[in-house]
XYZ file of C-alpha atoms in Angstrom:
585
model
C 3.498 36.702 -51.694
C -0.224 37.412 -51.352
C -0.974 34.630 -53.839
C 0.947 32.093 -51.721
C -0.876 32.674 -48.441
C -3.266 29.764 -48.927
C -0.591 27.231 -50.023
C 0.511 24.420 -47.719
C 3.851 23.428 -49.305
C 6.241 26.074 -50.740
C 9.728 25.542 -52.221
C 12.277 28.327 -53.046
C 15.193 25.984 -53.738
C 18.216 27.586 -55.483
C 16.706 31.089 -55.970
C 19.632 33.081 -54.534
C 17.439 34.862 -51.976
C 19.315 37.386 -49.855
C 18.459 40.279 -47.492
C 15.264 41.496 -49.147
C 14.021 37.947 -49.641
C 14.659 37.173 -45.956
C 12.659 40.241 -44.844
C 9.753 39.380 -47.161
C 9.744 35.780 -45.935
C 9.719 36.992 -42.316
C 6.636 39.160 -42.925
C 5.001 36.293 -44.816
C 5.576 33.844 -41.958
C 4.302 36.365 -39.388
C 0.891 36.684 -41.077
C 0.481 33.218 -42.654
C -1.823 30.641 -41.019
C -1.854 27.746 -43.500
C 1.768 26.961 -44.479
C 3.101 23.590 -43.268
C 6.365 23.002 -45.232
C 8.929 25.557 -46.499
C 12.160 24.618 -48.383
C 14.829 27.360 -48.757
C 17.835 25.259 -49.801
C 20.744 26.847 -51.763
C 20.034 30.518 -50.925
C 21.912 33.287 -49.085
C 19.497 34.253 -46.322
C 22.235 34.459 -43.687
C 24.420 36.996 -45.491
C 23.053 39.963 -43.481
C 22.310 39.545 -39.792
C 19.533 42.183 -39.666
C 17.578 40.647 -42.535
C 17.920 37.142 -41.088
C 16.759 38.457 -37.685
C 13.573 39.688 -39.418
C 13.093 36.205 -40.861
C 13.587 34.681 -37.380
C 11.047 37.104 -35.864
C 8.467 36.031 -38.409
C 9.246 32.393 -37.660
C 8.747 32.966 -33.907
C 5.215 34.301 -34.526
C 4.172 31.541 -36.959
C 1.951 28.813 -35.491
C 1.407 26.457 -38.459
C 4.829 25.679 -39.998
C 6.045 22.147 -39.232
C 8.979 21.601 -41.639
C 11.738 24.117 -42.553
C 14.758 23.471 -44.832
C 17.648 26.008 -44.520
C 20.541 24.073 -46.054
C 23.427 26.045 -47.645
C 22.253 29.525 -46.588
C 25.549 30.844 -45.081
C 24.109 31.121 -41.555
C 26.837 32.084 -39.042
C 26.843 31.974 -35.226
C 24.839 35.229 -34.893
C 22.195 33.863 -37.225
C 22.145 30.673 -35.182
C 21.571 32.720 -32.027
C 18.663 34.591 -33.674
C 17.226 31.272 -34.883
C 17.514 29.770 -31.371
C 15.607 32.759 -29.919
C 12.884 32.213 -32.496
C 12.672 28.499 -31.730
C 12.207 29.265 -28.039
C 8.905 30.973 -28.917
C 7.809 28.664 -31.747
C 6.068 25.503 -30.550
C 4.822 24.053 -33.853
C 7.992 23.438 -35.881
C 8.903 19.743 -35.849
C 11.630 19.324 -38.534
C 14.541 21.715 -39.144
C 17.434 21.117 -41.579
C 20.527 23.386 -41.052
C 23.195 21.358 -42.810
C 26.157 22.950 -44.592
C 26.189 26.350 -42.882
C 28.855 28.133 -40.789
C 27.488 28.089 -37.233
C 30.606 26.889 -35.418
C 30.940 26.333 -31.659
C 28.884 29.374 -30.616
C 26.068 28.479 -32.977
C 26.009 24.909 -31.659
C 25.770 26.158 -28.080
C 22.943 28.502 -29.046
C 20.997 25.643 -30.640
C 21.601 23.479 -27.553
C 20.266 26.243 -25.294
C 17.111 26.605 -27.399
C 16.529 22.856 -27.186
C 16.211 23.206 -23.411
C 12.882 25.006 -23.820
C 11.636 23.715 -27.180
C 10.034 20.309 -26.666
C 8.296 20.006 -30.044
C 11.315 19.861 -32.405
C 11.591 16.199 -33.386
C 14.247 16.348 -36.138
C 17.298 18.649 -36.313
C 20.114 18.195 -38.871
C 23.394 20.092 -38.100
C 26.090 18.250 -40.054
C 28.644 20.336 -41.931
C 28.574 23.307 -39.489
C 31.952 22.807 -37.704
C 30.148 22.039 -34.442
C 32.060 19.830 -31.924
C 30.949 16.233 -31.563
C 30.031 16.674 -27.882
C 27.488 19.389 -28.638
C 26.118 17.413 -31.592
C 25.619 14.377 -29.360
C 23.893 16.481 -26.690
C 21.562 17.997 -29.327
C 20.821 14.529 -30.724
C 19.971 13.276 -27.235
C 17.607 16.204 -26.613
C 15.935 15.556 -29.976
C 15.556 11.900 -29.039
C 14.027 12.951 -25.708
C 11.562 15.163 -27.567
C 10.640 12.280 -29.870
C 10.091 9.939 -26.944
C 8.047 12.600 -25.160
C 5.839 13.115 -28.204
C 5.281 9.370 -28.601
C 4.384 9.110 -24.912
C 1.960 12.011 -25.234
C 0.325 10.438 -28.260
C 0.034 7.071 -26.565
C -1.406 8.600 -23.405
C -3.896 10.665 -25.391
C -4.956 7.624 -27.404
C -5.285 5.522 -24.274
C -7.320 8.215 -22.551
C -9.605 8.542 -25.530
C -10.066 4.780 -25.709
C -10.758 4.555 -21.981
C -13.219 7.438 -22.057
C -15.041 5.889 -25.002
C -15.163 2.531 -23.294
C -16.382 4.043 -20.027
C -19.076 5.997 -21.857
C -20.170 2.901 -23.777
C -20.279 0.896 -20.547
C -22.286 3.629 -18.855
C -24.773 3.729 -21.712
C -25.103 -0.033 -21.811
C -25.541 -0.234 -18.046
C -28.133 2.538 -18.085
C -30.020 0.717 -20.827
C -29.862 -2.529 -18.916
C -31.083 -0.884 -15.711
C -33.883 0.874 -17.522
C -34.952 -2.393 -19.124
C -34.765 -4.139 -15.789
C -36.824 -1.432 -14.108
C -39.423 -1.658 -16.879
C -39.635 -5.423 -16.534
C -39.851 -5.092 -12.733
C -42.668 -2.546 -13.035
C -44.537 -4.834 -15.401
C -44.016 -7.736 -13.041
C -45.294 -5.604 -10.148
C -48.470 -4.790 -12.043
C -48.949 -8.424 -12.963
C -48.336 -9.554 -9.386
C -50.774 -6.973 -8.019
C -53.394 -8.243 -10.437
C -52.975 -11.950 -9.824
C -51.507 -14.355 -7.294
C -51.237 -17.735 -8.946
C -48.990 -20.738 -9.173
C -47.920 -20.090 -12.736
C -46.903 -16.540 -11.847
C -44.757 -17.809 -8.995
C -43.020 -20.314 -11.285
C -42.289 -17.672 -13.883
C -41.155 -15.235 -11.260
C -38.737 -17.894 -10.053
C -37.387 -18.176 -13.585
C -37.103 -14.411 -13.814
C -35.279 -14.364 -10.500
C -32.824 -16.944 -11.784
C -32.292 -14.830 -14.897
C -31.750 -11.772 -12.690
C -29.234 -13.685 -10.590
C -27.393 -14.717 -13.753
C -27.285 -11.133 -14.868
C -26.094 -10.090 -11.453
C -23.228 -12.552 -11.753
C -22.427 -11.122 -15.189
C -22.478 -7.569 -13.791
C -20.230 -8.675 -10.913
C -17.785 -10.181 -13.408
C -17.831 -6.925 -15.349
C -17.143 -5.034 -12.129
C -14.234 -7.312 -11.309
C -12.793 -6.725 -14.758
C -13.203 -2.985 -14.322
C -11.363 -3.253 -11.016
C -8.611 -5.155 -12.781
C -8.334 -2.371 -15.346
C -8.153 0.200 -12.540
C -5.429 -1.845 -10.843
C -3.523 -1.973 -14.114
C -3.856 1.781 -14.431
C -2.550 2.181 -10.871
C 0.423 -0.040 -11.683
C 1.177 2.040 -14.764
C 0.986 5.179 -12.614
C 3.403 3.651 -10.110
C 5.808 2.820 -12.914
C 5.509 6.380 -14.208
C 6.207 7.721 -10.699
C 9.322 5.535 -10.412
C 10.532 6.857 -13.749
C 9.873 10.403 -12.559
C 12.031 9.765 -9.480
C 14.907 8.541 -11.648
C 14.530 11.536 -13.943
C 14.477 13.937 -10.996
C 17.678 12.387 -9.587
C 19.486 12.781 -12.911
C 18.083 16.253 -13.487
C 19.357 17.503 -10.095
C 22.894 16.580 -11.159
C 22.391 18.074 -14.639
C 21.508 21.466 -16.017
C 18.406 23.637 -15.813
C 17.122 22.039 -19.031
C 16.478 18.766 -17.251
C 14.688 20.558 -14.395
C 12.308 22.224 -16.828
C 11.624 18.916 -18.555
C 10.842 17.293 -15.193
C 8.431 20.127 -14.288
C 6.520 19.746 -17.531
C 6.328 15.981 -17.135
C 4.977 16.412 -13.614
C 2.338 18.853 -14.828
C 1.218 16.457 -17.549
C 1.054 13.572 -15.115
C -0.921 15.622 -12.604
C -3.407 16.444 -15.341
C -3.670 12.764 -16.265
C -4.084 11.863 -12.566
C -6.853 14.443 -12.182
C -8.601 13.093 -15.261
C -8.274 9.560 -14.007
C -9.624 10.655 -10.602
C -12.634 12.181 -12.331
C -13.176 8.960 -14.248
C -12.936 6.982 -11.030
C -15.451 9.268 -9.348
C -17.829 8.717 -12.231
C -17.312 4.964 -11.969
C -17.962 5.139 -8.203
C -21.218 7.006 -8.826
C -22.215 4.376 -11.370
C -21.425 1.630 -8.838
C -23.550 3.390 -6.203
C -26.443 3.582 -8.633
C -26.026 -0.105 -9.412
C -26.142 -0.964 -5.716
C -29.236 1.197 -5.223
C -31.083 -0.480 -8.086
C -29.979 -3.882 -6.877
C -31.327 -3.151 -3.406
C -34.651 -2.253 -4.987
C -34.654 -5.466 -7.006
C -33.831 -7.492 -3.892
C -36.697 -5.922 -1.958
C -39.117 -6.664 -4.757
C -37.900 -10.247 -4.980
C -38.298 -10.721 -1.246
C -41.844 -9.420 -1.342
C -42.715 -11.736 -4.243
C -41.216 -14.706 -2.463
C -42.985 -13.870 0.809
C -46.374 -13.526 -0.900
C -46.352 -16.460 -3.357
C -44.737 -19.602 -2.083
C -46.249 -22.858 -3.249
C -47.322 -25.650 -0.971
C -46.204 -28.467 -3.200
C -42.689 -27.095 -3.453
C -42.542 -26.679 0.299
C -43.686 -30.260 0.889
C -41.003 -31.491 -1.471
C -38.476 -29.360 0.364
C -39.642 -30.843 3.657
C -39.226 -34.382 2.368
C -35.837 -33.477 0.887
C -34.687 -31.873 4.125
C -35.837 -34.898 6.136
C -33.990 -37.245 3.793
C -30.913 -35.037 3.910
C -31.015 -34.953 7.698
C -31.265 -38.735 7.822
C -28.402 -39.085 5.373
C -26.317 -36.613 7.375
C -27.069 -38.488 10.599
C -26.013 -41.759 8.961
C -22.854 -40.138 7.619
C -22.076 -38.662 11.024
C -22.532 -42.064 12.664
C -20.277 -43.678 10.066
C -17.671 -41.004 10.610
C -17.842 -41.489 14.381
C -17.436 -45.245 14.013
C -14.513 -44.788 11.631
C -12.839 -42.314 13.991
C -13.382 -44.672 16.938
C -11.817 -47.533 14.969
C -8.879 -45.325 14.036
C -8.344 -44.276 17.660
C -8.516 -47.907 18.809
C -6.066 -49.029 16.152
C -3.675 -46.183 17.013
C -3.939 -47.048 20.718
C -3.328 -50.762 20.055
C -0.394 -49.926 17.792
C 1.100 -47.664 20.461
C 0.735 -50.388 23.116
C 2.311 -53.001 20.833
C 5.183 -50.672 19.996
C 5.727 -49.930 23.682
C 5.791 -53.661 24.538
C 8.230 -54.337 21.718
C 10.525 -51.539 22.870
C 10.384 -52.798 26.496
C 11.230 -56.344 25.353
C 14.082 -55.055 23.237
C 15.476 -53.024 26.137
C 15.193 -56.033 28.475
C 17.013 -58.206 25.965
C 19.758 -55.642 25.647
C 20.097 -55.477 29.434
C 20.253 -59.278 29.699
C 22.891 -59.493 26.970
C 24.980 -56.783 28.614
C 24.706 -58.521 32.008
C 25.722 -61.852 30.477
C 28.701 -60.240 28.760
C 29.829 -58.585 32.015
C 29.465 -61.869 33.912
C 31.508 -63.704 31.292
C 34.237 -61.063 31.500
C 34.277 -61.272 35.302
C 34.605 -65.076 35.086
C 37.485 -64.761 32.642
C 39.216 -62.289 34.934
C 38.760 -64.621 37.900
C 40.222 -67.529 35.890
C 43.239 -65.402 34.994
C 43.652 -64.433 38.644
C 43.582 -68.081 39.725
C 46.146 -69.005 37.093
C 48.438 -66.235 38.233
C 48.107 -67.294 41.888
C 48.939 -70.890 40.950
C 51.979 -69.710 39.061
C 53.068 -67.670 42.085
C 52.681 -70.695 44.382
C 54.679 -72.826 41.968
C 57.387 -70.237 41.793
C 57.516 -70.022 45.579
C 57.859 -73.824 45.844
C 60.608 -73.905 43.235
C 62.386 -71.046 44.961
C 62.250 -72.831 48.323
C 63.637 -76.069 46.795
C 66.360 -74.155 45.062
C 67.267 -72.362 48.268
C 67.516 -75.708 50.153
C 69.602 -77.344 47.405
C 71.674 -74.276 46.651
C 72.399 -73.175 50.233
C 75.933 -74.370 49.807
C 76.456 -72.511 46.570
C 74.858 -69.227 47.760
C 78.084 -67.394 48.027
C 79.136 -68.430 44.530
C 75.833 -67.843 42.791
C 74.617 -64.709 44.681
C 75.233 -62.461 41.827
C 73.378 -64.774 39.420
C 70.439 -65.327 41.778
C 70.104 -61.614 42.479
C 69.935 -60.933 38.785
C 67.353 -63.655 38.237
C 65.268 -62.422 41.178
C 65.313 -58.902 39.801
C 64.188 -60.172 36.412
C 61.407 -62.298 37.964
C 60.282 -59.413 40.132
C 60.122 -57.107 37.088
C 58.064 -59.657 35.174
C 55.733 -60.132 38.132
C 55.309 -56.390 38.538
C 54.398 -56.117 34.858
C 51.842 -58.896 35.259
C 50.382 -57.216 38.324
C 50.106 -53.935 36.457
C 48.300 -55.607 33.544
C 45.924 -57.277 35.966
C 45.191 -53.947 37.674
C 44.574 -52.292 34.306
C 42.208 -55.115 33.225
C 40.425 -54.804 36.560
C 39.990 -51.024 36.065
C 38.692 -51.577 32.520
C 36.181 -54.142 33.780
C 35.014 -51.680 36.441
C 34.637 -48.918 33.817
C 32.628 -51.236 31.577
C 30.380 -52.126 34.497
C 29.836 -48.405 35.215
C 29.031 -47.732 31.537
C 26.539 -50.573 31.486
C 24.947 -49.211 34.652
C 24.646 -45.797 32.966
C 23.068 -47.415 29.902
C 20.585 -49.237 32.099
C 19.707 -45.929 33.806
C 19.200 -44.249 30.430
C 17.013 -47.129 29.242
C 14.954 -46.869 32.399
C 14.526 -43.121 31.815
C 13.413 -43.841 28.234
C 10.939 -46.392 29.571
C 9.541 -43.785 31.942
C 9.244 -41.244 29.095
C 7.448 -43.788 26.930
C 5.055 -44.480 29.773
C 4.357 -40.746 30.096
C 3.757 -40.442 26.355
C 1.352 -43.395 26.479
C -0.543 -41.690 29.297
C -0.690 -38.453 27.275
C -2.056 -40.387 24.293
C -4.684 -41.979 26.499
C -5.686 -38.551 27.784
C -5.953 -37.237 24.212
C -8.109 -40.207 23.248
C -10.387 -39.476 26.186
C -10.595 -35.811 25.133
C -11.448 -36.817 21.568
C -14.165 -39.110 22.839
C -15.593 -36.274 24.930
C -15.532 -33.927 21.932
C -17.316 -36.540 19.809
C -19.981 -36.880 22.477
C -20.431 -33.087 22.572
C -20.700 -32.966 18.768
C -23.319 -35.687 18.816
C -25.320 -33.746 21.390
C -25.035 -30.572 19.308
C -26.189 -32.391 16.190
C -29.163 -33.821 18.027
C -30.085 -30.352 19.303
C -29.799 -28.922 15.783
C -31.969 -31.723 14.386
C -34.639 -31.020 16.997
C -34.532 -27.296 16.214
C -34.887 -27.991 12.495
C -37.818 -30.280 13.128
C -39.561 -27.664 15.251
C -38.974 -24.997 12.583
C -40.297 -27.305 9.874
C -43.410 -28.027 11.899
C -43.974 -24.293 12.328
C -43.509 -23.729 8.608
C -45.972 -26.537 7.861
C -48.557 -24.856 10.098
C -48.045 -21.513 8.320
C -48.262 -23.208 4.934
C -51.489 -24.958 5.830
C -52.958 -21.599 6.857
C -51.823 -20.118 3.554
C -53.396 -23.075 1.718
C -56.729 -22.303 3.302
C -56.324 -18.654 2.209
C -55.254 -19.541 -1.355
C -58.063 -22.005 -2.100
C -60.347 -19.039 -2.756
C -57.924 -17.755 -5.423
C -57.964 -20.872 -7.611
C -60.939 -19.609 -9.602
C -59.031 -16.471 -10.652
C -55.952 -18.464 -11.771
C -57.705 -20.016 -14.797
C -58.516 -16.579 -16.235
C -54.970 -15.241 -15.684
C -53.079 -18.204 -17.155
C -53.725 -17.133 -20.740
C -52.398 -13.646 -20.087
C -49.328 -15.054 -18.346
C -48.528 -17.280 -21.349
C -48.433 -14.251 -23.642
C -46.316 -12.343 -21.171
C -43.926 -15.289 -20.712
C -43.314 -15.422 -24.470
C -42.496 -11.711 -24.554
C -40.225 -12.079 -21.532
C -38.360 -14.955 -23.161
C -37.688 -12.811 -26.211
C -36.420 -10.039 -23.964
C -34.173 -12.509 -22.146
C -32.678 -13.723 -25.421
C -31.947 -10.132 -26.470
C -30.306 -9.421 -23.139
C -28.202 -12.594 -23.387
C -26.931 -11.367 -26.769
C -26.060 -8.007 -25.242
C -24.205 -9.741 -22.380
C -22.198 -11.833 -24.870
C -21.223 -8.678 -26.774
C -20.147 -7.060 -23.480
C -17.992 -10.092 -22.634
C -16.300 -9.907 -26.031
C -15.653 -6.208 -25.564
C -14.102 -6.873 -22.149
C -11.814 -9.495 -23.656
C -10.686 -7.026 -26.298
C -10.052 -4.459 -23.580
C -7.961 -6.912 -21.579
C -5.845 -7.638 -24.669
C -5.397 -3.891 -25.232
C -4.420 -3.408 -21.584
C -1.785 -6.146 -21.858
C -0.422 -4.523 -24.999
C -0.353 -1.146 -23.261
C 1.574 -2.662 -20.349
C 4.158 -4.123 -22.687
C 4.499 -0.803 -24.488
C 4.874 1.047 -21.154
C 7.582 -1.397 -20.056
C 9.430 -0.985 -23.355
C 9.171 2.791 -23.155
C 10.377 2.782 -19.567
C 13.403 0.692 -20.522
C 14.091 2.989 -23.488
C 13.834 6.048 -21.239
C 16.229 4.541 -18.707
C 18.731 3.606 -21.409
C 18.492 7.064 -22.988
C 18.934 8.803 -19.632
C 21.925 6.628 -18.721
C 23.517 7.194 -22.137
C 22.862 10.930 -21.832
C 24.446 10.996 -18.385
C 27.520 9.104 -19.595
C 27.873 11.268 -22.688
C 27.118 14.647 -21.110
C 30.000 17.160 -20.883
C 29.435 17.508 -17.128
C 30.470 13.879 -16.522
C 33.463 14.341 -18.805
């Protein structure tokens, strides 16, 4: 076995190894530090429990073996218990094949108990061992959990490495940029101390524009970094939510789940601490950026305060005067347009009010005419009824005179006729009373409608007064705005006059420097060419940074999708494990 210590892959397939072979293999595994794969298929290592326990002890001390094949080795439940104890201490073995042995129920339980602590075993084959299906499913689920955990660890490690590399590269690039900027600023300081000329001011203006462009680029980079930090925070929140779900399921489950949750929490705390360190470093970098920017701003202010040109200021004065005139014209046009709009709205409101009043008056006149016509009709009907009554009275009197002799004979008939006539007359009187009541009700309703229309007229009058008051308020506000604009214009004029006085004084001071400008122009041309080349190089660097940021954004999106998929897979696996676990059954 001494000649095999440096081998990586060893196969003893079908060699009928028994007790002595198991002891030798145990010693070999205890002292070996290079073996990765070991195949022991078709042997008899599990015939004696003591010899197989020696083999398991050697396996527990080995720290390099990743793949072990123990198919058809007559391993019983005691051997399975010894093997589970060894796996509890071995954290490097990833694949284990135990098919076609005699472990039984006790051996399956022992392997399940060892899987509670062993998180590195990614493949475990146990078919052909007379183990119940429930235990096999539980072992398969634990193996799947281990696989998912390993993939998550790998992904997190890769992401951390990528982020650290990117942060380091960004730090280096930013440091280079700041150093270059400080060098250019120092050179510009020296040049400005040597000469104060028009050409230098123009080129400094160009440099300031370039610096502002770079500042915008740096701000965009900062915003993208903030976006990446926000994405990281979202991923952390998702991980915390998943931890809560896992903790809820683990409380209802066994101690195995509790241990898994503890380890996950430890790993996440480590990742959070690392991310906090990275954030602290980023914050320090941001503070340095702000400090350098403050320095650059101070230098720019000094340059601007010392070397302003008179011609540019005169142009600015003319431009500001033209702009003020244009603004005054625009303000006057706006005031006229608003006045026209208010007048039109007021005229429209008055016209609408007159139309509504006319309409209401027409309605009132129509209703009054209708009521008068109804009253006339009722009076006509009353007159007709009175005439009929008079006629009936006359006929009755004539009949009484002519039929006085036949009263006794025709009393019964006359009484009946009188009763019938009286009933008819009573009916007619009732109908007349009902028609009279209806006419009175209609008159009352019309009076109510007229009252409502009058109330509406009063409300409309109040609304018109409110609109007039608003129009007056708007006019007052417009007058105040005009006064404010005039005051601002006067202030601006005074300030411009003061600036003109200062500029004239500076002109008198700068006339003595014109002689020195001719000698410094040549030097400034050479320096401008070198600065242009530097600007082109920096633009190329900025473009490369933008491309890198785009690539990082794409990677972040991909990482989000992978995190979402893994979270869904974890939830599904946990739910399936809960449904399939023997506790739920």
